[in-house]
């Protein structure tokens, strides 16, 4: 009974939403217009500049892309960059989450170390890369930098989520003497899953920007950033465009995957917490023909 | 179990001042009074979720089962999962849900059941937790009188030889209890025994 009326309500609101959306342009049309404007503007600009080593035409870039994507070096560079950036992303997320758990459970440690994380978050990445060039092997710098950029994002979202969940569930955890490990795994982690996925989405975007920047400055073997740097050294603008487009495409795909997962978890959580019928929270329960007490 | 000369303040507001109360070692004690008169504060002190600013709370057992006014259930778990987090006996959890009329909702998510059903899930969690004191804050809210009466009978059967404290506004529910504590705020809003 509850599910049916819930579905009807949802259907009603969905139909209302689609009526409101009728005035909006279809998504495919807006993407098509965006691409036409982008490529048209690019073509006109390239024709006006008239020098492919400064601004190549879209056709030149497409031809160069066709030449590059069939080479083993291209895929080795893409694969190694993805691997480095993913490793740094995972490392940053894990360290951020662990530090947040430690600092959440130890307020004194938090008051001492929280400013350090805020300093890391506000310091420009180039400063860290230049220092890392003195301390760490070049091959490790991109992974290290990505971890350093992702960690504060994961820390902030995790600790804010833990603070909110702790405020919400402190009494029940205390009253029922739920152990810390059970509370962490079965209450806190599910409670902050939406914040964690949000951190993953933001962190992934940051990871790509900081990872490729670190590759450009540290020049490890088989890396997108190294290829961008080498193309710039020989004024090979079409190559720079191809690598940049590759970075954008990979970043878009990864952000899309994370957003889909995040949306699924968020909508599942919303349906978990929503009452089955409108006003069910305030309704009186019992047999349908029962007497409601005064 | 006893509250002795207990004072509890929240910022500028004093809720209890030199308040004393003895809770019998078995049977159901109802604590009644208007909203804001300090009933939940007394429950929180007995549950040891809160400490008095002055005075002492004596004789509270270590293990307490608490029914919170706002349920405090976990929406990402199903009905049985919410009970099994604190109940070591799955058979008892399933039987209790059956007694409370939730046999068909055992594997339902909380978003799929009504507010009154959620209240009964919270009651089931409290009744299945192995404890020596049961504290129920407004146990029959969102329940009709027939269901509320059944719940009170179940409480009496399941906790026959242990102390139970029920916070309620409902005179009929209070009438089903063994002892009654009536509270009323004085002119300064401080909780007094009537």
JSON list of C-alpha atoms in Angstrom, two decimals, chain B:
[
{"chain": "B", "resi": 1, "resn": "UNK", "atom": "CA", "xyz": [17.81, 3.55, 41.14]},
{"chain": "B", "resi": 2, "resn": "UNK", "atom": "CA", "xyz": [17.75, 7.09, 42.44]},
{"chain": "B", "resi": 3, "resn": "UNK", "atom": "CA", "xyz": [18.31, 10.68, 41.40]},
{"chain": "B", "resi": 4, "resn": "UNK", "atom": "CA", "xyz": [19.51, 12.57, 44.45]},
{"chain": "B", "resi": 5, "resn": "UNK", "atom": "CA", "xyz": [19.48, 16.40, 44.61]},
{"chain": "B", "resi": 6, "resn": "UNK", "atom": "CA", "xyz": [20.15, 16.57, 40.88]},
{"chain": "B", "resi": 7, "resn": "UNK", "atom": "CA", "xyz": [20.58, 19.91, 39.14]},
{"chain": "B", "resi": 8, "resn": "UNK", "atom": "CA", "xyz": [20.84, 20.12, 35.34]},
{"chain": "B", "resi": 9, "resn": "UNK", "atom": "CA", "xyz": [21.27, 23.33, 33.37]},
{"chain": "B", "resi": 10, "resn": "UNK", "atom": "CA", "xyz": [21.39, 23.88, 29.62]},
{"chain": "B", "resi": 11, "resn": "UNK", "atom": "CA", "xyz": [23.13, 27.22, 29.21]},
{"chain": "B", "resi": 12, "resn": "UNK", "atom": "CA", "xyz": [21.08, 29.79, 31.10]},
{"chain": "B", "resi": 13, "resn": "UNK", "atom": "CA", "xyz": [18.06, 27.50, 31.49]},
{"chain": "B", "resi": 14, "resn": "UNK", "atom": "CA", "xyz": [17.78, 25.36, 34.61]},
{"chain": "B", "resi": 15, "resn": "UNK", "atom": "CA", "xyz": [15.64, 22.28, 33.97]},
{"chain": "B", "resi": 16, "resn": "UNK", "atom": "CA", "xyz": [16.19, 20.38, 37.23]},
{"chain": "B", "resi": 17, "resn": "UNK", "atom": "CA", "xyz": [17.15, 21.99, 40.55]},
{"chain": "B", "resi": 18, "resn": "UNK", "atom": "CA", "xyz": [17.76, 19.81, 43.60]},
{"chain": "B", "resi": 19, "resn": "UNK", "atom": "CA", "xyz": [15.51, 17.17, 42.08]},
{"chain": "B", "resi": 20, "resn": "UNK", "atom": "CA", "xyz": [15.21, 13.75, 43.75]},
{"chain": "B", "resi": 21, "resn": "UNK", "atom": "CA", "xyz": [13.39, 10.67, 42.49]},
{"chain": "B", "resi": 22, "resn": "UNK", "atom": "CA", "xyz": [13.43, 6.95, 43.31]},
{"chain": "B", "resi": 23, "resn": "UNK", "atom": "CA", "xyz": [12.66, 4.42, 40.56]},
{"chain": "B", "resi": 24, "resn": "UNK", "atom": "CA", "xyz": [11.39, 0.99, 41.77]},
{"chain": "B", "resi": 25, "resn": "UNK", "atom": "CA", "xyz": [13.59, -2.02, 40.96]},
{"chain": "B", "resi": 26, "resn": "UNK", "atom": "CA", "xyz": [10.86, -3.73, 38.96]},
{"chain": "B", "resi": 27, "resn": "UNK", "atom": "CA", "xyz": [7.58, -2.80, 37.32]},
{"chain": "B", "resi": 28, "resn": "UNK", "atom": "CA", "xyz": [6.77, -0.01, 34.90]},
{"chain": "B", "resi": 29, "resn": "UNK", "atom": "CA", "xyz": [7.18, 3.59, 36.07]},
{"chain": "B", "resi": 30, "resn": "UNK", "atom": "CA", "xyz": [5.48, 6.28, 34.00]},
{"chain": "B", "resi": 31, "resn": "UNK", "atom": "CA", "xyz": [6.88, 9.80, 34.05]},
{"chain": "B", "resi": 32, "resn": "UNK", "atom": "CA", "xyz": [4.27, 12.30, 32.92]},
{"chain": "B", "resi": 33, "resn": "UNK", "atom": "CA", "xyz": [4.21, 16.02, 32.50]},
{"chain": "B", "resi": 34, "resn": "UNK", "atom": "CA", "xyz": [3.78, 18.81, 29.94]},
{"chain": "B", "resi": 35, "resn": "UNK", "atom": "CA", "xyz": [6.32, 19.41, 27.16]},
{"chain": "B", "resi": 36, "resn": "UNK", "atom": "CA", "xyz": [9.57, 20.99, 28.28]},
{"chain": "B", "resi": 37, "resn": "UNK", "atom": "CA", "xyz": [9.12, 20.09, 31.95]},
{"chain": "B", "resi": 38, "resn": "UNK", "atom": "CA", "xyz": [12.27, 17.90, 32.04]},
{"chain": "B", "resi": 39, "resn": "UNK", "atom": "CA", "xyz": [11.01, 14.39, 31.32]},
{"chain": "B", "resi": 40, "resn": "UNK", "atom": "CA", "xyz": [13.58, 13.68, 28.60]},
{"chain": "B", "resi": 41, "resn": "UNK", "atom": "CA", "xyz": [16.33, 15.21, 30.75]},
{"chain": "B", "resi": 42, "resn": "UNK", "atom": "CA", "xyz": [15.49, 12.67, 33.47]},
{"chain": "B", "resi": 43, "resn": "UNK", "atom": "CA", "xyz": [15.57, 9.88, 30.89]},
{"chain": "B", "resi": 44, "resn": "UNK", "atom": "CA", "xyz": [18.95, 11.03, 29.56]},
{"chain": "B", "resi": 45, "resn": "UNK", "atom": "CA", "xyz": [20.34, 11.14, 33.11]},
{"chain": "B", "resi": 46, "resn": "UNK", "atom": "CA", "xyz": [19.07, 7.59, 33.77]},
{"chain": "B", "resi": 47, "resn": "UNK", "atom": "CA", "xyz": [20.51, 6.44, 30.42]},
{"chain": "B", "resi": 48, "resn": "UNK", "atom": "CA", "xyz": [23.80, 8.12, 31.42]},
{"chain": "B", "resi": 49, "resn": "UNK", "atom": "CA", "xyz": [23.81, 10.01, 28.13]},
{"chain": "B", "resi": 50, "resn": "UNK", "atom": "CA", "xyz": [23.99, 13.18, 30.19]},
{"chain": "B", "resi": 51, "resn": "UNK", "atom": "CA", "xyz": [25.64, 14.03, 33.52]},
{"chain": "B", "resi": 52, "resn": "UNK", "atom": "CA", "xyz": [24.08, 16.20, 36.25]},
{"chain": "B", "resi": 53, "resn": "UNK", "atom": "CA", "xyz": [25.72, 19.54, 37.01]},
{"chain": "B", "resi": 54, "resn": "UNK", "atom": "CA", "xyz": [25.14, 18.85, 40.71]},
{"chain": "B", "resi": 55, "resn": "UNK", "atom": "CA", "xyz": [23.82, 15.86, 42.64]},
{"chain": "B", "resi": 56, "resn": "UNK", "atom": "CA", "xyz": [24.15, 12.14, 41.92]},
{"chain": "B", "resi": 57, "resn": "UNK", "atom": "CA", "xyz": [22.39, 9.42, 39.97]},
{"chain": "B", "resi": 58, "resn": "UNK", "atom": "CA", "xyz": [22.66, 6.11, 41.87]},
{"chain": "B", "resi": 59, "resn": "UNK", "atom": "CA", "xyz": [22.14, 2.47, 41.01]},
{"chain": "B", "resi": 60, "resn": "UNK", "atom": "CA", "xyz": [21.76, 2.67, 37.23]},
{"chain": "B", "resi": 61, "resn": "UNK", "atom": "CA", "xyz": [22.63, -0.71, 35.66]},
{"chain": "B", "resi": 62, "resn": "UNK", "atom": "CA", "xyz": [25.43, -0.92, 33.09]},
{"chain": "B", "resi": 63, "resn": "UNK", "atom": "CA", "xyz": [23.29, -2.23, 30.24]},
{"chain": "B", "resi": 64, "resn": "UNK", "atom": "CA", "xyz": [20.32, -0.06, 29.32]},
{"chain": "B", "resi": 65, "resn": "UNK", "atom": "CA", "xyz": [17.96, -0.33, 26.36]},
{"chain": "B", "resi": 66, "resn": "UNK", "atom": "CA", "xyz": [16.74, 3.09, 25.25]},
{"chain": "B", "resi": 67, "resn": "UNK", "atom": "CA", "xyz": [13.89, 4.01, 22.91]},
{"chain": "B", "resi": 68, "resn": "UNK", "atom": "CA", "xyz": [14.58, 7.51, 21.63]},
{"chain": "B", "resi": 69, "resn": "UNK", "atom": "CA", "xyz": [11.85, 9.97, 20.82]},
{"chain": "B", "resi": 70, "resn": "UNK", "atom": "CA", "xyz": [13.21, 10.31, 17.25]},
{"chain": "B", "resi": 71, "resn": "UNK", "atom": "CA", "xyz": [13.77, 6.53, 16.75]},
{"chain": "B", "resi": 72, "resn": "UNK", "atom": "CA", "xyz": [17.50, 6.89, 15.85]},
{"chain": "B", "resi": 73, "resn": "UNK", "atom": "CA", "xyz": [17.34, 4.10, 13.28]},
{"chain": "B", "resi": 74, "resn": "UNK", "atom": "CA", "xyz": [19.84, 3.61, 10.46]},
{"chain": "B", "resi": 75, "resn": "UNK", "atom": "CA", "xyz": [18.18, 4.24, 7.07]},
{"chain": "B", "resi": 76, "resn": "UNK", "atom": "CA", "xyz": [20.75, 2.32, 5.01]},
{"chain": "B", "resi": 77, "resn": "UNK", "atom": "CA", "xyz": [19.93, -0.94, 6.82]},
{"chain": "B", "resi": 78, "resn": "UNK", "atom": "CA", "xyz": [16.77, -3.00, 6.44]},
{"chain": "B", "resi": 79, "resn": "UNK", "atom": "CA", "xyz": [14.39, -3.57, 9.36]},
{"chain": "B", "resi": 80, "resn": "UNK", "atom": "CA", "xyz": [16.11, -6.74, 10.58]},
{"chain": "B", "resi": 81, "resn": "UNK", "atom": "CA", "xyz": [19.57, -5.19, 10.13]},
{"chain": "B", "resi": 82, "resn": "UNK", "atom": "CA", "xyz": [18.59, -2.36, 12.48]},
{"chain": "B", "resi": 83, "resn": "UNK", "atom": "CA", "xyz": [17.65, -4.88, 15.17]},
{"chain": "B", "resi": 84, "resn": "UNK", "atom": "CA", "xyz": [20.60, -7.23, 14.58]},
{"chain": "B", "resi": 85, "resn": "UNK", "atom": "CA", "xyz": [23.10, -4.41, 15.10]},
{"chain": "B", "resi": 86, "resn": "UNK", "atom": "CA", "xyz": [22.36, -4.59, 18.83]},
{"chain": "B", "resi": 87, "resn": "UNK", "atom": "CA", "xyz": [20.58, -7.94, 19.29]},
{"chain": "B", "resi": 88, "resn": "UNK", "atom": "CA", "xyz": [22.74, -11.09, 19.50]},
{"chain": "B", "resi": 89, "resn": "UNK", "atom": "CA", "xyz": [19.82, -13.47, 18.82]},
{"chain": "B", "resi": 90, "resn": "UNK", "atom": "CA", "xyz": [18.36, -13.41, 15.29]},
{"chain": "B", "resi": 91, "resn": "UNK", "atom": "CA", "xyz": [15.51, -15.76, 16.26]},
{"chain": "B", "resi": 92, "resn": "UNK", "atom": "CA", "xyz": [14.43, -13.39, 19.03]},
{"chain": "B", "resi": 93, "resn": "UNK", "atom": "CA", "xyz": [14.68, -10.40, 16.65]},
{"chain": "B", "resi": 94, "resn": "UNK", "atom": "CA", "xyz": [12.46, -12.12, 14.06]},
{"chain": "B", "resi": 95, "resn": "UNK", "atom": "CA", "xyz": [9.94, -13.21, 16.72]},
{"chain": "B", "resi": 96, "resn": "UNK", "atom": "CA", "xyz": [9.82, -9.73, 18.23]},
{"chain": "B", "resi": 97, "resn": "UNK", "atom": "CA", "xyz": [9.19, -8.17, 14.81]},
{"chain": "B", "resi": 98, "resn": "UNK", "atom": "CA", "xyz": [6.40, -10.69, 14.31]},
{"chain": "B", "resi": 99, "resn": "UNK", "atom": "CA", "xyz": [4.84, -9.83, 17.68]},
{"chain": "B", "resi": 100, "resn": "UNK", "atom": "CA", "xyz": [4.95, -6.16, 16.72]},
{"chain": "B", "resi": 101, "resn": "UNK", "atom": "CA", "xyz": [3.17, -6.83, 13.42]},
{"chain": "B", "resi": 102, "resn": "UNK", "atom": "CA", "xyz": [6.24, -6.40, 11.21]},
{"chain": "B", "resi": 103, "resn": "UNK", "atom": "CA", "xyz": [6.66, -10.01, 10.00]},
{"chain": "B", "resi": 104, "resn": "UNK", "atom": "CA", "xyz": [6.21, -8.95, 6.38]},
{"chain": "B", "resi": 105, "resn": "UNK", "atom": "CA", "xyz": [8.56, -5.99, 6.65]},
{"chain": "B", "resi": 106, "resn": "UNK", "atom": "CA", "xyz": [11.65, -7.80, 7.98]},
{"chain": "B", "resi": 107, "resn": "UNK", "atom": "CA", "xyz": [13.72, -7.13, 4.87]},
{"chain": "B", "resi": 108, "resn": "UNK", "atom": "CA", "xyz": [12.12, -3.78, 3.96]},
{"chain": "B", "resi": 109, "resn": "UNK", "atom": "CA", "xyz": [14.24, -0.63, 3.89]},
{"chain": "B", "resi": 110, "resn": "UNK", "atom": "CA", "xyz": [13.14, 2.09, 6.32]},
{"chain": "B", "resi": 111, "resn": "UNK", "atom": "CA", "xyz": [12.09, 4.31, 3.41]},
{"chain": "B", "resi": 112, "resn": "UNK", "atom": "CA", "xyz": [9.55, 1.68, 2.40]},
{"chain": "B", "resi": 113, "resn": "UNK", "atom": "CA", "xyz": [7.66, 1.57, 5.71]},
{"chain": "B", "resi": 114, "resn": "UNK", "atom": "CA", "xyz": [5.44, 4.09, 7.49]},
{"chain": "B", "resi": 115, "resn": "UNK", "atom": "CA", "xyz": [6.39, 6.29, 10.44]},
{"chain": "B", "resi": 116, "resn": "UNK", "atom": "CA", "xyz": [4.39, 4.10, 12.83]},
{"chain": "B", "resi": 117, "resn": "UNK", "atom": "CA", "xyz": [6.12, 0.97, 11.55]},
{"chain": "B", "resi": 118, "resn": "UNK", "atom": "CA", "xyz": [9.47, 2.65, 12.05]},
{"chain": "B", "resi": 119, "resn": "UNK", "atom": "CA", "xyz": [8.44, 3.41, 15.62]},
{"chain": "B", "resi": 120, "resn": "UNK", "atom": "CA", "xyz": [7.75, -0.28, 16.16]},
{"chain": "B", "resi": 121, "resn": "UNK", "atom": "CA", "xyz": [11.17, -1.18, 14.67]},
{"chain": "B", "resi": 122, "resn": "UNK", "atom": "CA", "xyz": [12.77, 1.13, 17.26]},
{"chain": "B", "resi": 123, "resn": "UNK", "atom": "CA", "xyz": [10.65, -0.52, 20.00]},
{"chain": "B", "resi": 124, "resn": "UNK", "atom": "CA", "xyz": [11.75, -3.98, 18.77]},
{"chain": "B", "resi": 125, "resn": "UNK", "atom": "CA", "xyz": [15.39, -2.89, 18.96]},
{"chain": "B", "resi": 126, "resn": "UNK", "atom": "CA", "xyz": [14.94, -1.72, 22.56]},
{"chain": "B", "resi": 127, "resn": "UNK", "atom": "CA", "xyz": [13.06, -4.87, 23.63]},
{"chain": "B", "resi": 128, "resn": "UNK", "atom": "CA", "xyz": [15.61, -7.26, 22.11]},
{"chain": "B", "resi": 129, "resn": "UNK", "atom": "CA", "xyz": [18.71, -5.61, 23.54]},
{"chain": "B", "resi": 130, "resn": "UNK", "atom": "CA", "xyz": [20.06, -7.60, 26.51]},
{"chain": "B", "resi": 131, "resn": "UNK", "atom": "CA", "xyz": [19.78, -4.99, 29.26]},
{"chain": "B", "resi": 132, "resn": "UNK", "atom": "CA", "xyz": [18.75, -4.55, 32.89]},
{"chain": "B", "resi": 133, "resn": "UNK", "atom": "CA", "xyz": [16.85, -1.28, 32.45]},
{"chain": "B", "resi": 134, "resn": "UNK", "atom": "CA", "xyz": [14.41, -0.26, 29.73]},
{"chain": "B", "resi": 135, "resn": "UNK", "atom": "CA", "xyz": [13.90, 3.45, 29.05]},
{"chain": "B", "resi": 136, "resn": "UNK", "atom": "CA", "xyz": [11.11, 4.35, 26.65]},
{"chain": "B", "resi": 137, "resn": "UNK", "atom": "CA", "xyz": [10.65, 7.95, 25.52]},
{"chain": "B", "resi": 138, "resn": "UNK", "atom": "CA", "xyz": [7.11, 8.40, 24.16]},
{"chain": "B", "resi": 139, "resn": "UNK", "atom": "CA", "xyz": [6.87, 4.73, 23.07]},
{"chain": "B", "resi": 140, "resn": "UNK", "atom": "CA", "xyz": [3.35, 5.00, 21.69]},
{"chain": "B", "resi": 141, "resn": "UNK", "atom": "CA", "xyz": [3.71, 8.13, 19.58]},
{"chain": "B", "resi": 142, "resn": "UNK", "atom": "CA", "xyz": [2.57, 7.55, 15.97]},
{"chain": "B", "resi": 143, "resn": "UNK", "atom": "CA", "xyz": [0.65, 4.42, 17.11]},
{"chain": "B", "resi": 144, "resn": "UNK", "atom": "CA", "xyz": [-3.12, 4.08, 17.45]},
{"chain": "B", "resi": 145, "resn": "UNK", "atom": "CA", "xyz": [-4.49, 3.12, 20.86]},
{"chain": "B", "resi": 146, "resn": "UNK", "atom": "CA", "xyz": [-4.97, -0.58, 20.05]},
{"chain": "B", "resi": 147, "resn": "UNK", "atom": "CA", "xyz": [-1.38, -0.95, 18.81]},
{"chain": "B", "resi": 148, "resn": "UNK", "atom": "CA", "xyz": [-0.09, 1.13, 21.73]},
{"chain": "B", "resi": 149, "resn": "UNK", "atom": "CA", "xyz": [-1.91, -1.14, 24.20]},
{"chain": "B", "resi": 150, "resn": "UNK", "atom": "CA", "xyz": [-0.39, -4.24, 22.54]},
{"chain": "B", "resi": 151, "resn": "UNK", "atom": "CA", "xyz": [3.06, -2.67, 22.76]},
{"chain": "B", "resi": 152, "resn": "UNK", "atom": "CA", "xyz": [2.59, -1.94, 26.48]},
{"chain": "B", "resi": 153, "resn": "UNK", "atom": "CA", "xyz": [1.45, -5.55, 27.09]},
{"chain": "B", "resi": 154, "resn": "UNK", "atom": "CA", "xyz": [4.50, -6.81, 25.23]},
{"chain": "B", "resi": 155, "resn": "UNK", "atom": "CA", "xyz": [6.74, -4.56, 27.36]},
{"chain": "B", "resi": 156, "resn": "UNK", "atom": "CA", "xyz": [5.15, -5.93, 30.52]},
{"chain": "B", "resi": 157, "resn": "UNK", "atom": "CA", "xyz": [5.64, -9.56, 29.38]},
{"chain": "B", "resi": 158, "resn": "UNK", "atom": "CA", "xyz": [9.18, -9.13, 28.05]},
{"chain": "B", "resi": 159, "resn": "UNK", "atom": "CA", "xyz": [10.43, -7.06, 31.02]},
{"chain": "B", "resi": 160, "resn": "UNK", "atom": "CA", "xyz": [8.38, -8.53, 33.87]},
{"chain": "B", "resi": 161, "resn": "UNK", "atom": "CA", "xyz": [11.16, -8.62, 36.47]},
{"chain": "B", "resi": 162, "resn": "UNK", "atom": "CA", "xyz": [13.21, -5.62, 35.42]},
{"chain": "B", "resi": 163, "resn": "UNK", "atom": "CA", "xyz": [12.66, -1.88, 35.80]},
{"chain": "B", "resi": 164, "resn": "UNK", "atom": "CA", "xyz": [11.01, -0.01, 32.94]},
{"chain": "B", "resi": 165, "resn": "UNK", "atom": "CA", "xyz": [10.68, 3.79, 32.73]},
{"chain": "B", "resi": 166, "resn": "UNK", "atom": "CA", "xyz": [8.14, 5.21, 30.29]},
{"chain": "B", "resi": 167, "resn": "UNK", "atom": "CA", "xyz": [8.07, 8.90, 29.39]},
{"chain": "B", "resi": 168, "resn": "UNK", "atom": "CA", "xyz": [4.60, 9.75, 28.12]},
{"chain": "B", "resi": 169, "resn": "UNK", "atom": "CA", "xyz": [1.99, 12.45, 27.60]},
{"chain": "B", "resi": 170, "resn": "UNK", "atom": "CA", "xyz": [-0.77, 9.88, 27.28]},
{"chain": "B", "resi": 171, "resn": "UNK", "atom": "CA", "xyz": [-2.91, 9.39, 30.43]},
{"chain": "B", "resi": 172, "resn": "UNK", "atom": "CA", "xyz": [-4.27, 6.07, 29.15]},
{"chain": "B", "resi": 173, "resn": "UNK", "atom": "CA", "xyz": [-0.74, 4.70, 28.62]},
{"chain": "B", "resi": 174, "resn": "UNK", "atom": "CA", "xyz": [0.25, 6.01, 32.06]},
{"chain": "B", "resi": 175, "resn": "UNK", "atom": "CA", "xyz": [-2.78, 4.17, 33.46]},
{"chain": "B", "resi": 176, "resn": "UNK", "atom": "CA", "xyz": [-1.30, 0.87, 32.24]},
{"chain": "B", "resi": 177, "resn": "UNK", "atom": "CA", "xyz": [1.87, 1.42, 34.30]},
{"chain": "B", "resi": 178, "resn": "UNK", "atom": "CA", "xyz": [2.53, 0.32, 37.90]},
{"chain": "B", "resi": 179, "resn": "UNK", "atom": "CA", "xyz": [3.86, 3.63, 39.22]},
{"chain": "B", "resi": 180, "resn": "UNK", "atom": "CA", "xyz": [3.23, 7.20, 38.15]},
{"chain": "B", "resi": 181, "resn": "UNK", "atom": "CA", "xyz": [5.52, 10.21, 38.54]},
{"chain": "B", "resi": 182, "resn": "UNK", "atom": "CA", "xyz": [3.79, 13.49, 37.71]},
{"chain": "B", "resi": 183, "resn": "UNK", "atom": "CA", "xyz": [5.99, 16.46, 36.87]},
{"chain": "B", "resi": 184, "resn": "UNK", "atom": "CA", "xyz": [5.15, 20.11, 36.36]},
{"chain": "B", "resi": 185, "resn": "UNK", "atom": "CA", "xyz": [7.34, 23.13, 35.78]},
{"chain": "B", "resi": 186, "resn": "UNK", "atom": "CA", "xyz": [7.17, 25.83, 38.48]},
{"chain": "B", "resi": 187, "resn": "UNK", "atom": "CA", "xyz": [6.93, 29.56, 37.75]},
{"chain": "B", "resi": 188, "resn": "UNK", "atom": "CA", "xyz": [10.66, 29.59, 36.83]},
{"chain": "B", "resi": 189, "resn": "UNK", "atom": "CA", "xyz": [10.23, 26.65, 34.42]},
{"chain": "B", "resi": 190, "resn": "UNK", "atom": "CA", "xyz": [12.07, 24.30, 36.80]},
{"chain": "B", "resi": 191, "resn": "UNK", "atom": "CA", "xyz": [10.78, 20.72, 36.98]},
{"chain": "B", "resi": 192, "resn": "UNK", "atom": "CA", "xyz": [8.92, 19.84, 40.21]},
{"chain": "B", "resi": 193, "resn": "UNK", "atom": "CA", "xyz": [7.15, 16.70, 41.40]},
{"chain": "B", "resi": 194, "resn": "UNK", "atom": "CA", "xyz": [3.39, 17.17, 41.65]}
]
